[in-house]
């Protein structure tokens, strides 16, 4: 069974601080996706990274795919209360099958 | 465009009862899948389908059946509900080629007493 270990599982910080969420595996993935989930809703895709070493930016969010395509990170700069939510990483194993990490529940305090 | 629609949103069952969770998508996506989400465990794949008439097992298929008679619909059946199946169930769909994003429904919250 391929596993994705996400850390930390819980993170509570003050508005304006920076943070990084990590997603690690011993398996190689063809791509890695990051989702954000609000209470009572399904996950919504933030970004897909495909190439080893790839970096993508989405406003204050920076996503990186590891060179070996086994790990990824999400960095948020100057966090805002609107960033609060559950962040999920998911590795693609082919034919669209995804393996999800446990999720990071992020709380940004005003 | 409704996207992925799941019904019901909430359901309470007694142990041993059966039920079907409905999932429909209007995006003509070939790939559809069912996940369950439990606290601290992320989403786990139950069953998936790459097209009408084709289904396959995911990580946690026991106790669940699926069928795919049309491109649009992918129902999930619980044959004999058990308390361990208390969870939030998500249906997702996507195009098949490449690293396509999965579009999720809003989930069905299921409690088995």
CSV table of C-alpha atoms in Angstrom, one decimal:
chain,number,residue,atom,x,y,z
A,1,UNK,CA,0.0,0.0,0.0
A,2,UNK,CA,1.4,3.4,-1.0
A,3,UNK,CA,1.3,5.9,1.8
A,4,UNK,CA,1.5,9.6,1.9
A,5,UNK,CA,2.5,11.1,5.3
A,6,UNK,CA,1.4,14.6,5.8
A,7,UNK,CA,2.8,16.9,8.5
A,8,UNK,CA,1.8,18.6,10.7
A,9,UNK,CA,-1.7,17.2,11.1
A,10,UNK,CA,-2.8,20.4,13.0
A,11,UNK,CA,-1.4,23.9,12.8
A,12,UNK,CA,-2.7,27.0,14.4
A,13,UNK,CA,-0.8,30.3,13.8
A,14,UNK,CA,-1.4,34.0,13.9
A,15,UNK,CA,-2.4,36.1,10.9
A,16,UNK,CA,0.7,37.3,9.0
A,17,UNK,CA,2.9,34.4,9.8
A,18,UNK,CA,4.4,32.0,7.3
A,19,UNK,CA,3.9,28.2,7.3
A,20,UNK,CA,4.9,25.1,5.4
A,21,UNK,CA,3.0,21.8,5.1
A,22,UNK,CA,4.9,18.7,4.1
A,23,UNK,CA,3.8,15.6,2.2
A,24,UNK,CA,6.2,12.7,2.1
A,25,UNK,CA,6.2,9.2,0.7
A,26,UNK,CA,8.6,6.4,-0.2
A,27,UNK,CA,6.7,5.9,-3.4
A,28,UNK,CA,7.2,7.7,-6.7
A,29,UNK,CA,4.1,9.4,-8.1
A,30,UNK,CA,3.3,10.5,-11.6
A,31,UNK,CA,1.9,13.7,-10.3
A,32,UNK,CA,0.8,15.2,-7.0
A,33,UNK,CA,-2.2,17.3,-6.3
A,34,UNK,CA,-3.1,19.6,-3.4
A,35,UNK,CA,-6.7,20.1,-2.4
A,36,UNK,CA,-8.4,22.4,0.1
A,37,UNK,CA,-11.5,21.3,1.9
A,38,UNK,CA,-14.1,23.4,3.8
A,39,UNK,CA,-16.5,21.9,6.4
A,40,UNK,CA,-19.4,20.2,4.8
A,41,UNK,CA,-17.9,20.3,1.3
A,42,UNK,CA,-15.8,18.2,-0.9
A,43,UNK,CA,-12.1,18.9,-1.6
A,44,UNK,CA,-11.3,21.5,-4.2
A,45,UNK,CA,-8.2,21.3,-6.3
A,46,UNK,CA,-5.6,24.0,-5.7
A,47,UNK,CA,-2.7,22.8,-7.9
A,48,UNK,CA,-1.2,19.8,-9.7
A,49,UNK,CA,2.6,19.3,-10.0
A,50,UNK,CA,3.9,16.9,-12.5
A,51,UNK,CA,7.6,17.4,-13.0
A,52,UNK,CA,10.3,16.6,-10.4
A,53,UNK,CA,11.6,19.9,-8.9
A,54,UNK,CA,8.6,21.8,-10.2
A,55,UNK,CA,7.5,24.9,-8.3
A,56,UNK,CA,4.1,26.5,-8.8
A,57,UNK,CA,2.7,29.7,-7.2
A,58,UNK,CA,-0.9,30.6,-6.5
A,59,UNK,CA,-0.9,34.1,-5.0
A,60,UNK,CA,0.6,33.6,-1.5
A,61,UNK,CA,0.8,29.8,-1.8
A,62,UNK,CA,3.9,28.1,-3.2
A,63,UNK,CA,3.9,24.4,-4.1
A,64,UNK,CA,7.0,22.3,-4.8
A,65,UNK,CA,7.3,18.8,-6.1
A,66,UNK,CA,10.5,17.0,-4.9
A,67,UNK,CA,13.2,16.1,-7.4
A,68,UNK,CA,12.5,12.4,-7.0
A,69,UNK,CA,8.7,12.9,-7.2
A,70,UNK,CA,8.2,11.3,-3.8
A,71,UNK,CA,7.4,14.4,-1.7
A,72,UNK,CA,5.9,17.9,-1.9
A,73,UNK,CA,5.5,21.0,0.2
A,74,UNK,CA,3.0,23.8,0.5
A,75,UNK,CA,4.3,27.1,1.8
A,76,UNK,CA,1.9,30.0,2.7
A,77,UNK,CA,3.3,33.5,3.1
A,78,UNK,CA,1.6,36.0,5.3
A,79,UNK,CA,-1.3,33.7,6.2
A,80,UNK,CA,-4.8,35.2,6.4
A,81,UNK,CA,-7.9,33.9,8.2
A,82,UNK,CA,-9.3,33.0,4.8
A,83,UNK,CA,-6.6,30.4,4.5
A,84,UNK,CA,-8.2,28.4,7.3
A,85,UNK,CA,-9.2,24.9,6.2
A,86,UNK,CA,-8.2,21.3,5.7
A,87,UNK,CA,-5.3,20.9,3.2
A,88,UNK,CA,-4.9,17.5,1.5
A,89,UNK,CA,-2.1,16.2,-0.7
A,90,UNK,CA,-2.8,13.4,-3.1
A,91,UNK,CA,-0.4,11.4,-5.2
A,92,UNK,CA,-1.4,9.9,-8.5
A,93,UNK,CA,-0.5,6.3,-9.2
A,94,UNK,CA,-1.7,6.1,-12.7
A,95,UNK,CA,-5.1,5.7,-14.3
A,96,UNK,CA,-6.3,8.6,-12.2
A,97,UNK,CA,-6.1,6.7,-8.9
A,98,UNK,CA,-5.2,9.0,-6.0
A,99,UNK,CA,-3.6,8.2,-2.7
A,100,UNK,CA,-4.4,10.9,-0.1
A,101,UNK,CA,-2.4,12.1,2.9
A,102,UNK,CA,-4.2,12.4,6.3
A,103,UNK,CA,-4.6,16.1,5.8
A,104,UNK,CA,-3.4,19.2,7.7
A,105,UNK,CA,-6.0,21.2,9.5
A,106,UNK,CA,-4.9,24.8,9.4
A,107,UNK,CA,-6.3,27.6,11.6
A,108,UNK,CA,-5.2,31.2,11.1
A,109,UNK,CA,-6.1,33.4,14.1
A,110,UNK,CA,-6.9,37.1,13.5
B,1,UNK,CA,-23.6,22.7,-14.8
B,2,UNK,CA,-24.2,20.9,-11.5
B,3,UNK,CA,-20.9,19.1,-11.5
B,4,UNK,CA,-21.0,16.1,-9.1
B,5,UNK,CA,-24.2,15.6,-7.2
B,6,UNK,CA,-24.5,13.2,-4.3
B,7,UNK,CA,-27.7,12.2,-2.5
B,8,UNK,CA,-28.6,11.9,0.2
B,9,UNK,CA,-26.5,14.4,2.2
B,10,UNK,CA,-27.2,12.7,5.5
B,11,UNK,CA,-28.4,9.2,6.4
B,12,UNK,CA,-28.8,7.1,9.6
B,13,UNK,CA,-29.0,3.4,9.3
B,14,UNK,CA,-29.4,0.5,11.6
B,15,UNK,CA,-26.8,-2.3,11.6
B,16,UNK,CA,-27.7,-4.8,8.9
B,17,UNK,CA,-29.7,-2.5,6.7
B,18,UNK,CA,-28.8,-1.9,3.1
B,19,UNK,CA,-28.8,1.3,1.1
B,20,UNK,CA,-27.5,3.0,-2.0
B,21,UNK,CA,-25.6,6.2,-2.1
B,22,UNK,CA,-26.2,8.0,-5.4
B,23,UNK,CA,-23.7,9.9,-7.5
B,24,UNK,CA,-24.2,11.7,-10.8
B,25,UNK,CA,-22.0,13.9,-12.9
B,26,UNK,CA,-22.9,16.0,-15.9
B,27,UNK,CA,-19.4,16.7,-17.2
B,28,UNK,CA,-19.1,13.6,-19.4
B,29,UNK,CA,-16.2,12.4,-17.3
B,30,UNK,CA,-15.0,8.8,-17.9
B,31,UNK,CA,-13.4,8.3,-14.5
B,32,UNK,CA,-15.6,8.1,-11.4
B,33,UNK,CA,-14.6,7.0,-7.9
B,34,UNK,CA,-15.9,6.7,-4.3
B,35,UNK,CA,-13.9,7.6,-1.2
B,36,UNK,CA,-14.6,7.5,2.5
B,37,UNK,CA,-13.2,10.1,4.8
B,38,UNK,CA,-12.5,9.3,8.4
B,39,UNK,CA,-10.9,11.5,11.0
B,40,UNK,CA,-7.1,11.4,10.9
B,41,UNK,CA,-7.1,9.1,7.8
B,42,UNK,CA,-7.6,11.3,4.8
B,43,UNK,CA,-9.6,10.0,2.0
B,44,UNK,CA,-9.5,6.3,1.1
B,45,UNK,CA,-10.5,4.9,-2.3
B,46,UNK,CA,-13.3,2.4,-2.1
B,47,UNK,CA,-14.1,1.6,-5.8
B,48,UNK,CA,-13.5,3.3,-9.1
B,49,UNK,CA,-14.6,3.1,-12.7
B,50,UNK,CA,-12.8,4.1,-15.9
B,51,UNK,CA,-16.0,4.0,-18.0
B,52,UNK,CA,-19.5,2.6,-18.4
B,53,UNK,CA,-19.5,-1.2,-17.7
B,54,UNK,CA,-16.0,-1.1,-16.0
B,55,UNK,CA,-15.4,-1.1,-12.3
B,56,UNK,CA,-12.5,-2.0,-10.0
B,57,UNK,CA,-11.6,-2.2,-6.4
B,58,UNK,CA,-9.8,0.5,-4.5
B,59,UNK,CA,-8.0,0.3,-1.1
B,60,UNK,CA,-11.1,-0.5,1.1
B,61,UNK,CA,-13.7,-2.3,-1.0
B,62,UNK,CA,-15.1,-4.8,1.5
B,63,UNK,CA,-18.8,-4.3,2.3
B,64,UNK,CA,-19.4,-2.1,-0.7
B,65,UNK,CA,-20.6,-2.8,-4.3
B,66,UNK,CA,-20.7,-0.5,-7.3
B,67,UNK,CA,-22.0,-0.6,-10.9
B,68,UNK,CA,-21.5,1.8,-13.8
B,69,UNK,CA,-24.4,1.3,-16.3
B,70,UNK,CA,-24.1,4.9,-17.7
B,71,UNK,CA,-21.3,7.4,-18.0
B,72,UNK,CA,-23.3,9.8,-15.7
B,73,UNK,CA,-24.1,7.6,-12.7
B,74,UNK,CA,-22.0,5.6,-10.2
B,75,UNK,CA,-24.0,4.4,-7.2
B,76,UNK,CA,-22.4,2.9,-4.2
B,77,UNK,CA,-24.3,0.1,-2.4
B,78,UNK,CA,-23.9,-1.0,1.2
B,79,UNK,CA,-25.1,-4.5,1.4
B,80,UNK,CA,-25.4,-5.0,5.2
B,81,UNK,CA,-24.4,-1.8,7.0
B,82,UNK,CA,-21.9,-2.1,9.9
B,83,UNK,CA,-20.9,0.5,12.5
B,84,UNK,CA,-17.4,0.5,11.0
B,85,UNK,CA,-18.9,2.0,7.8
B,86,UNK,CA,-19.9,5.2,9.7
B,87,UNK,CA,-18.1,7.8,7.7
B,88,UNK,CA,-18.4,10.7,5.2
B,89,UNK,CA,-18.5,9.4,1.6
B,90,UNK,CA,-17.3,11.4,-1.4
B,91,UNK,CA,-17.9,10.7,-5.0
B,92,UNK,CA,-15.5,12.2,-7.5
B,93,UNK,CA,-15.1,12.3,-11.3
B,94,UNK,CA,-12.5,13.4,-13.8
B,95,UNK,CA,-11.3,13.1,-17.4
B,96,UNK,CA,-9.2,10.0,-17.9
B,97,UNK,CA,-6.2,11.3,-19.7
B,98,UNK,CA,-3.2,12.9,-18.0
B,99,UNK,CA,-3.1,14.4,-14.5
B,100,UNK,CA,-6.7,15.7,-14.4
B,101,UNK,CA,-8.2,17.3,-11.3
B,102,UNK,CA,-10.9,15.3,-9.6
B,103,UNK,CA,-14.2,17.1,-9.1
B,104,UNK,CA,-15.8,16.1,-5.8
B,105,UNK,CA,-19.4,16.1,-4.6
B,106,UNK,CA,-20.3,17.6,-1.3
B,107,UNK,CA,-20.4,14.2,0.4
B,108,UNK,CA,-22.9,11.9,2.2
B,109,UNK,CA,-22.6,11.8,6.0
B,110,UNK,CA,-23.6,8.2,7.0
B,111,UNK,CA,-24.1,7.0,10.5
B,112,UNK,CA,-24.7,3.3,11.3
B,113,UNK,CA,-26.2,2.6,14.7
